[in-house]
XYZ file of C-alpha atoms in Angstrom:
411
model
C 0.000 0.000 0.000
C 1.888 3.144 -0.714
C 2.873 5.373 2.011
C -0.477 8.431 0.973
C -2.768 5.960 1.355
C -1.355 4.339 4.555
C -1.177 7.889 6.104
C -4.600 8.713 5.248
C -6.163 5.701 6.546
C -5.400 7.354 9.678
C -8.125 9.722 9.326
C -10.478 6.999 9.720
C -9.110 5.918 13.020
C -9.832 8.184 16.382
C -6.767 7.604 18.420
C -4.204 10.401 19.939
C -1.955 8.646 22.829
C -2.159 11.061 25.423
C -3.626 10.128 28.780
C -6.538 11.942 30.837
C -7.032 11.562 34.571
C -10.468 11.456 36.681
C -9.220 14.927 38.147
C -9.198 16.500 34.622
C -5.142 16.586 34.682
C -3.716 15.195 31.009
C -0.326 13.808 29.916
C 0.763 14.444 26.280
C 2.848 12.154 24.581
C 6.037 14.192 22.624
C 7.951 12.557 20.115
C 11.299 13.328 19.506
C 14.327 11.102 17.789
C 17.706 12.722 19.245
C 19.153 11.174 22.266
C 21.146 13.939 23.073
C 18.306 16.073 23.142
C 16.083 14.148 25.389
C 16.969 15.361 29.125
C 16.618 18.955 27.305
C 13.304 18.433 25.940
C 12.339 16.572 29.111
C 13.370 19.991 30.820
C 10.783 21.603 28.237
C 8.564 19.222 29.930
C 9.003 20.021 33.459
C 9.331 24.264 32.609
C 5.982 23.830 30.874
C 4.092 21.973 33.915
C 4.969 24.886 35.906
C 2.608 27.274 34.596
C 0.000 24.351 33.151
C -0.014 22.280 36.562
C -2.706 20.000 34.867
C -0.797 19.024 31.852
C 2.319 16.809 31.947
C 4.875 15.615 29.435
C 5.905 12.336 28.504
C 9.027 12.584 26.073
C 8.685 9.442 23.736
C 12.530 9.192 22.396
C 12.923 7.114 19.164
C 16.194 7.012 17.210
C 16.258 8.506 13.551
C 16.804 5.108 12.241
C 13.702 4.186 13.210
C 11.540 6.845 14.225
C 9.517 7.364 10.867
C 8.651 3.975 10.284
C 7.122 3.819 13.987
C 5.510 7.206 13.301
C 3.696 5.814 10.371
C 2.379 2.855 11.885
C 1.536 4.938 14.823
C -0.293 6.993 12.811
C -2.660 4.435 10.762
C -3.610 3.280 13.691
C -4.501 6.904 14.926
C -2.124 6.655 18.271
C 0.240 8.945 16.649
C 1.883 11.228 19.936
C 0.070 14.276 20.605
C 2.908 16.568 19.637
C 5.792 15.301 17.874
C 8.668 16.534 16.029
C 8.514 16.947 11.882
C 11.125 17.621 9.621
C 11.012 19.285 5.932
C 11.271 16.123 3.617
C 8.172 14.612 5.415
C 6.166 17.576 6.395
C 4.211 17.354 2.882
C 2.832 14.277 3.018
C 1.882 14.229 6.640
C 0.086 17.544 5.989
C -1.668 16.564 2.856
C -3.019 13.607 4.143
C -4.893 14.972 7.446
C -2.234 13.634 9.774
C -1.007 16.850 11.497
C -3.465 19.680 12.483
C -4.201 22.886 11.103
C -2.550 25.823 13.648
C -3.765 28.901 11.706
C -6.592 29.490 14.265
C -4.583 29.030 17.075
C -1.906 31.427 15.978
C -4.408 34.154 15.345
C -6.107 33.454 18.289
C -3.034 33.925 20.402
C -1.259 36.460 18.267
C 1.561 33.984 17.865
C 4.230 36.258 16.010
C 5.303 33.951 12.852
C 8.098 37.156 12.208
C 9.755 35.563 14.893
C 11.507 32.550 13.168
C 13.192 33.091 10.097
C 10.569 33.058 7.007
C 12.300 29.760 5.480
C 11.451 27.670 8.179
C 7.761 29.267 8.123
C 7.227 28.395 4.521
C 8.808 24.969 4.820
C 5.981 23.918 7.254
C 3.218 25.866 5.199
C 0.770 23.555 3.037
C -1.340 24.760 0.498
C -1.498 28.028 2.282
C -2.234 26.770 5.867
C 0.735 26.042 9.287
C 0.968 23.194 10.523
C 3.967 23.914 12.841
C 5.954 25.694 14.700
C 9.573 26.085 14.088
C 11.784 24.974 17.178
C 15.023 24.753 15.647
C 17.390 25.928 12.672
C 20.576 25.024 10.731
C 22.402 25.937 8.034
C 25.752 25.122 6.865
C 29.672 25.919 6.972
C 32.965 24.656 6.540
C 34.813 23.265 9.568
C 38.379 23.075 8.711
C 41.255 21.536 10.761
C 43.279 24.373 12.033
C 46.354 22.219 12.988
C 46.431 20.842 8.978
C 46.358 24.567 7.581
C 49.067 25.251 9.415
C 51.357 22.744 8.633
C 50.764 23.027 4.799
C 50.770 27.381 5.142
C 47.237 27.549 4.628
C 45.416 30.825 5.153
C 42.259 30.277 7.245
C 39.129 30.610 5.399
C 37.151 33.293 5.919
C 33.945 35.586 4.962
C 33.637 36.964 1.079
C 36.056 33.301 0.208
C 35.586 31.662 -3.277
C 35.201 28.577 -4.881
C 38.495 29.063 -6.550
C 39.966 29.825 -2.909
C 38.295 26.415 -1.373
C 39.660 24.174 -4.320
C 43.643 25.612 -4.115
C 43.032 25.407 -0.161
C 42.247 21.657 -1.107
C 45.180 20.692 -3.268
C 47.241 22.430 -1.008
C 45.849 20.624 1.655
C 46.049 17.232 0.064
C 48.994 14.291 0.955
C 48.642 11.612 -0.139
C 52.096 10.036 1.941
C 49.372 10.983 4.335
C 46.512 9.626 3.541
C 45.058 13.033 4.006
C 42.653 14.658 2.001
C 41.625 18.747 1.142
C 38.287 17.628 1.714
C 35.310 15.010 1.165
C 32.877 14.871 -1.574
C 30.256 13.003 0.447
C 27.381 11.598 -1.489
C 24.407 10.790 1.092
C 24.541 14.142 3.008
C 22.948 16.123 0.235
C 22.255 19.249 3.040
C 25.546 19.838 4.013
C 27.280 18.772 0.130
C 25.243 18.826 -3.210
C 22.469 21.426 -2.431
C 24.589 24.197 -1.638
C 26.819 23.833 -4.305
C 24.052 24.040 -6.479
C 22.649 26.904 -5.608
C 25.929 28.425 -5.500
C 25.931 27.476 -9.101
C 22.861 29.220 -9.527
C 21.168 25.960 -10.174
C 17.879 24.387 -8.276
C 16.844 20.908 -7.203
C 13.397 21.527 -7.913
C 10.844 23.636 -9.541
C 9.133 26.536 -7.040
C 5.585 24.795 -7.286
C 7.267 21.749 -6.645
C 6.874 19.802 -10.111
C 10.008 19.559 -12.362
C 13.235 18.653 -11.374
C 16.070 20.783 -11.542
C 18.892 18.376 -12.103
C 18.817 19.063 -16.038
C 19.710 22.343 -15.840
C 23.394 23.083 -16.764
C 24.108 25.288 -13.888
C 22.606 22.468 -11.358
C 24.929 19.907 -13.153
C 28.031 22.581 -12.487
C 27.131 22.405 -8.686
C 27.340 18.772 -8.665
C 30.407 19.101 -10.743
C 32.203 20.556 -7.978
C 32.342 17.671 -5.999
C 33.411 14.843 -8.675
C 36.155 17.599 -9.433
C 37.688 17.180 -6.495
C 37.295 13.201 -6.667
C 39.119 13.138 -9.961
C 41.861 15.185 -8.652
C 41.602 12.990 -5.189
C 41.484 15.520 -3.187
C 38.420 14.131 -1.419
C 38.575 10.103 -0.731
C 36.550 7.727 -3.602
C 33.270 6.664 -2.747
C 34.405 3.513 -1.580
C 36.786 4.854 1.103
C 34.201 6.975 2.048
C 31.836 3.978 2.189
C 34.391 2.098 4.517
C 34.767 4.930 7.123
C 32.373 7.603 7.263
C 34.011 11.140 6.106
C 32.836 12.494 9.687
C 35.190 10.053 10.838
C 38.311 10.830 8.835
C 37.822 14.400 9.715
C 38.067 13.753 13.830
C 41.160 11.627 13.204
C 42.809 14.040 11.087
C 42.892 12.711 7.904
C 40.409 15.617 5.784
C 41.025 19.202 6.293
C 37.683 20.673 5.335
C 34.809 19.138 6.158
C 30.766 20.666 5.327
C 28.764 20.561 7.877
C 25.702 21.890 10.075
C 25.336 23.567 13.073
C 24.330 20.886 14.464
C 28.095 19.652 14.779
C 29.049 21.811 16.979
C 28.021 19.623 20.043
C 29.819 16.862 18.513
C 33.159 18.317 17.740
C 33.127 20.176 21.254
C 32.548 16.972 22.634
C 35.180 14.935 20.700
C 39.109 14.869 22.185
C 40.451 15.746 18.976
C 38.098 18.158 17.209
C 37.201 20.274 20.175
C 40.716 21.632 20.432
C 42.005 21.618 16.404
C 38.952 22.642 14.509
C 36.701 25.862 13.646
C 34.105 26.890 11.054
C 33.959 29.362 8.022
C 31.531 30.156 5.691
C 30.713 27.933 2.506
C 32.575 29.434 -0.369
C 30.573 31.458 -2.661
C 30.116 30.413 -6.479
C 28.060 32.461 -8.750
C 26.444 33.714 -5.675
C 26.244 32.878 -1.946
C 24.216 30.295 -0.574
C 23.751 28.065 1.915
C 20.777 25.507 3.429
C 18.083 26.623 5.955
C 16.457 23.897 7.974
C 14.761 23.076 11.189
C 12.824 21.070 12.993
C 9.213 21.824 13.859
C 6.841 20.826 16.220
C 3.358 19.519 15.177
C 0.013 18.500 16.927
C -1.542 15.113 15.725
C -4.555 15.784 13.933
C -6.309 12.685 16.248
C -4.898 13.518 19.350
C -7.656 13.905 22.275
C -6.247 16.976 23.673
C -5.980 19.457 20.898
C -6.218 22.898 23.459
C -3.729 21.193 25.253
C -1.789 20.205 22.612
C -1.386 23.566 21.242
C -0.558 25.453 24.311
C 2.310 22.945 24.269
C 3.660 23.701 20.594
C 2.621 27.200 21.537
C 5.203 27.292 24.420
C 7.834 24.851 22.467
C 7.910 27.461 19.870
C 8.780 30.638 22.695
C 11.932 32.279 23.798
C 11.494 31.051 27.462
C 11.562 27.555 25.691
C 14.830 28.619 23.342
C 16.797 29.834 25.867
C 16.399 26.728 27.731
C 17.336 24.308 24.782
C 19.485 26.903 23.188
C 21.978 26.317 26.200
C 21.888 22.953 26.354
C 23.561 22.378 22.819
C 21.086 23.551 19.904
C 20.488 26.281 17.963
C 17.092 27.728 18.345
C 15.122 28.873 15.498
C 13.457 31.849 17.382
C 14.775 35.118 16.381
C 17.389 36.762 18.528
C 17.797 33.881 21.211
C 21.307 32.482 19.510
C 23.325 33.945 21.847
C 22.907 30.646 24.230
C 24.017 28.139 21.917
C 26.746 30.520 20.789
C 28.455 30.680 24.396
C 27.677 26.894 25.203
C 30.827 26.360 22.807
C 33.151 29.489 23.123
C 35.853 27.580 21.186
C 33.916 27.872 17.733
C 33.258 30.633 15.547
C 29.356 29.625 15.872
C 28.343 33.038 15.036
C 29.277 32.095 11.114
C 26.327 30.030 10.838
C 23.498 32.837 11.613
C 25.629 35.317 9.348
C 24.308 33.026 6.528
C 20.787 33.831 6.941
C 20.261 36.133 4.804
C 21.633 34.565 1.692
C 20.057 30.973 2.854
C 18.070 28.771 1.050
C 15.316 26.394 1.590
C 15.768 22.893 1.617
C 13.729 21.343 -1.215
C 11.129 19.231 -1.100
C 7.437 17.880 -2.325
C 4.640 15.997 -1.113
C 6.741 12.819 -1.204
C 10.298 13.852 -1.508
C 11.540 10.448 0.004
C 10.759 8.920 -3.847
C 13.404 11.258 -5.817
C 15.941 11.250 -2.552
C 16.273 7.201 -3.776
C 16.703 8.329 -7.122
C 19.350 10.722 -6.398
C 21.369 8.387 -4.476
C 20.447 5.729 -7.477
C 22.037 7.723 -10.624
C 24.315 9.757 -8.486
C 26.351 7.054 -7.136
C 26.995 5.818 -10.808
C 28.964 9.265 -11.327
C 30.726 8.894 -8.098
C 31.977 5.124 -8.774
C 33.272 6.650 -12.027
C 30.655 4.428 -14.129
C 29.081 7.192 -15.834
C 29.324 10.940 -16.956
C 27.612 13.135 -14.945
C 26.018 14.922 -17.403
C 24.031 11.736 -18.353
C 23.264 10.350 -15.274
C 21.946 14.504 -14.262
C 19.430 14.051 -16.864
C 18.519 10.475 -16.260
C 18.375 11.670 -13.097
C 15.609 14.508 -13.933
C 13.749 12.569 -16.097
C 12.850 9.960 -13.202
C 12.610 12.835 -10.594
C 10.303 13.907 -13.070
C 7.821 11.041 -13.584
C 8.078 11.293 -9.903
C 6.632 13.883 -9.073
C 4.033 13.449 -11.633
C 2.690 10.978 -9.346
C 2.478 13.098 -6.106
């Protein structure tokens, strides 16, 4: 049964998993699928209680690997958690088919300020006009380079207004092969932190603004993607299959790949890692044509069948406040509300964190559809052909669109 249909079989069901007592007091059920985030979000919990003594949270952790899977069966049989996190690539399809409730009323009702998150992360969780959630979180992405390696080779630091040109001499430079080190890593299945910047750099797009042609045919998307099997001719980022064998995030904390693209969201895990938290910062990503980098962020949804909507919503209502981001904000994340950064800055001094919420203004958002899942496969499907060196990339780019294509035609 394909994955619409499952979904919306949930609309015949009438569950919610939240508990009510004979007193009137309620426990919600909030799903969330970081570990690391748990005791913060559990703290959430507790701060909210406070001023809504007759509601209590029950965090409901379950790890990424398998957290959508559970959510969908959860959700045919209508016991879907009352709140629960959603991310971009799934919010579509969760939203078309009656899964996740409508906020609109809620936020006028309450004069929740939607100005207060950046306006990427609003769209990304609009549907056909209509929220469905509020932001909690946000990311976008830099280059973390290994200090100690630029200055053994003579290497400049990157830094703010660098170039394409700039990145790809910092890589041969940075490149030793008596080393096994590498300038950097053309990573294939991190398409955030890699292949979607570049192309928009490149001035290219992954998709269509109303969401129904693909973008890989255009010549300026192929010259994003180009950027990255440049580098793997010239091995100055490992081959797919060494990167296969040990995962580039690896390589990096041992030393072995100078500059390294990633999120925000590394900054708790190269503060917390012996080697990385004393050798490494972060830099802008390069500009190309123009500047760009990827916006993205959780958000926090009601079920659609829970039994306590009100309740519910004064939850995602407080989730989505600066009391709430300056709690998580210090614990380790980046909050999405407007202004309350400077937390998650301090909680790791040793970083120039700052970098990533200079790129706000030239971000972009992370592209999806109603079932983006469908052309992710095909991505990784004709893209890993270029990468193993089995094809050109300009074929498999428009092989690539054409089945992106017929797709989306489907959605």
């Amino acid at each position: 049964m394909a994955l619409g249909v499952v979904l919306a079989a949930s609309a015949c069901s009438s569950g919610g998993s939240g508990s009510a007592s004979s007193d009137g007091k309620v426990t919600l059920s909030y799903g969330v699928w970081d570990a690391t985030q748990k005791s913060a979000m559990e703290q959430l919990g507790k701060a909210f209680t406070k001023t809504h003594p007759n509601i209590s949270i029950k965090v409901e952790l379950t790890p990424w690997a398998d957290y959508w899977t559970k959510l969908k069966a959860a959700a045919t049989g209508g016991a879907a958690p009352d709140v629960f996190w959603m991310n971009g690539p799934n919010f579509q399809l969760y939203a078309s088919n009656g899964v996740i409730r409508q906020l609109d009323d809620d936020i006028a009702k309450d004069k929740v300020p939607l100005s207060a998150y950046p306006k990427q992360l609003v769209d990304l969780y609009t549907y056909q006009g209509k929220h469905y959630g509020l932001p909690k979180d946000m990311d976008t992405v830099g280059v973390w380079y290994n200090k100690s390696l630029f200055d053994a080779a003579k290497v400049p630091y990157p830094k703010a207004g660098w170039t394409w040109s700039d990145f790809q001499q910092a890589a041969a430079k940075l490149t030793d092969s008596s080393k096994g080190q590498y300038g950097t890593d053309a990573e294939l299945t991190s398409f955030q932190e890699y292949q979607y910047n570049t192309i928009a750099q490149a001035g290219g797009h992954v998709i269509s603004a109303d969401g129904k042609k693909s973008g890989y045919d255009d010549p300026k998307t192929i010259e994003g993607l180009r950027f990255w099997t440049d580098l793997i001719a010239k091995k100055e980022s490992p081959d797919l299959k060494t990167m296969t064998d040990t995962a580039p995030l690896q390589l990096f904390e041992a030393g072995k790949i100078a500059m390294y693209w990633g999120g925000s969201w590394d900054a708790t895990e190269f503060g917390g890692n012996s080697y990385t938290k004393t050798h490494v910062d972060v830099a802008p990503l390069p500009k190309g044509v123009k500047q760009a980098t990827v916006i993205h962020g959780v958000a926090n949804v009601v079920s659609a069948k829970t039994h306590h909507a009100d309740q519910a919503w004064q939850f995602v209502k407080f989730l989505g406040s600066k009391q709430a981001a300056d709690i998580f904000g210090a614990k380790g994340t980046m909050p999405a509300y407007n202004g309350t950064q400077g937390a998650w800055i301090a909680a790791h001094p040793q970083f120039k964190l700052q970098t990533f919420l200079d790129e706000l203004p030239y971000a972009v958002p992370f592209p999806v559809s109603k079932d983006t899942a469908a052309w992710n496969e095909e991505e990784l499907t004709y893209l890993t052909k270029v990468w193993n060196g089995d094809e050109s990339l300009d074929k498999a780019a428009k092989e690539l669109a054409a089945a992106m294509n017929a797709s989306l035609a489907k959605e």
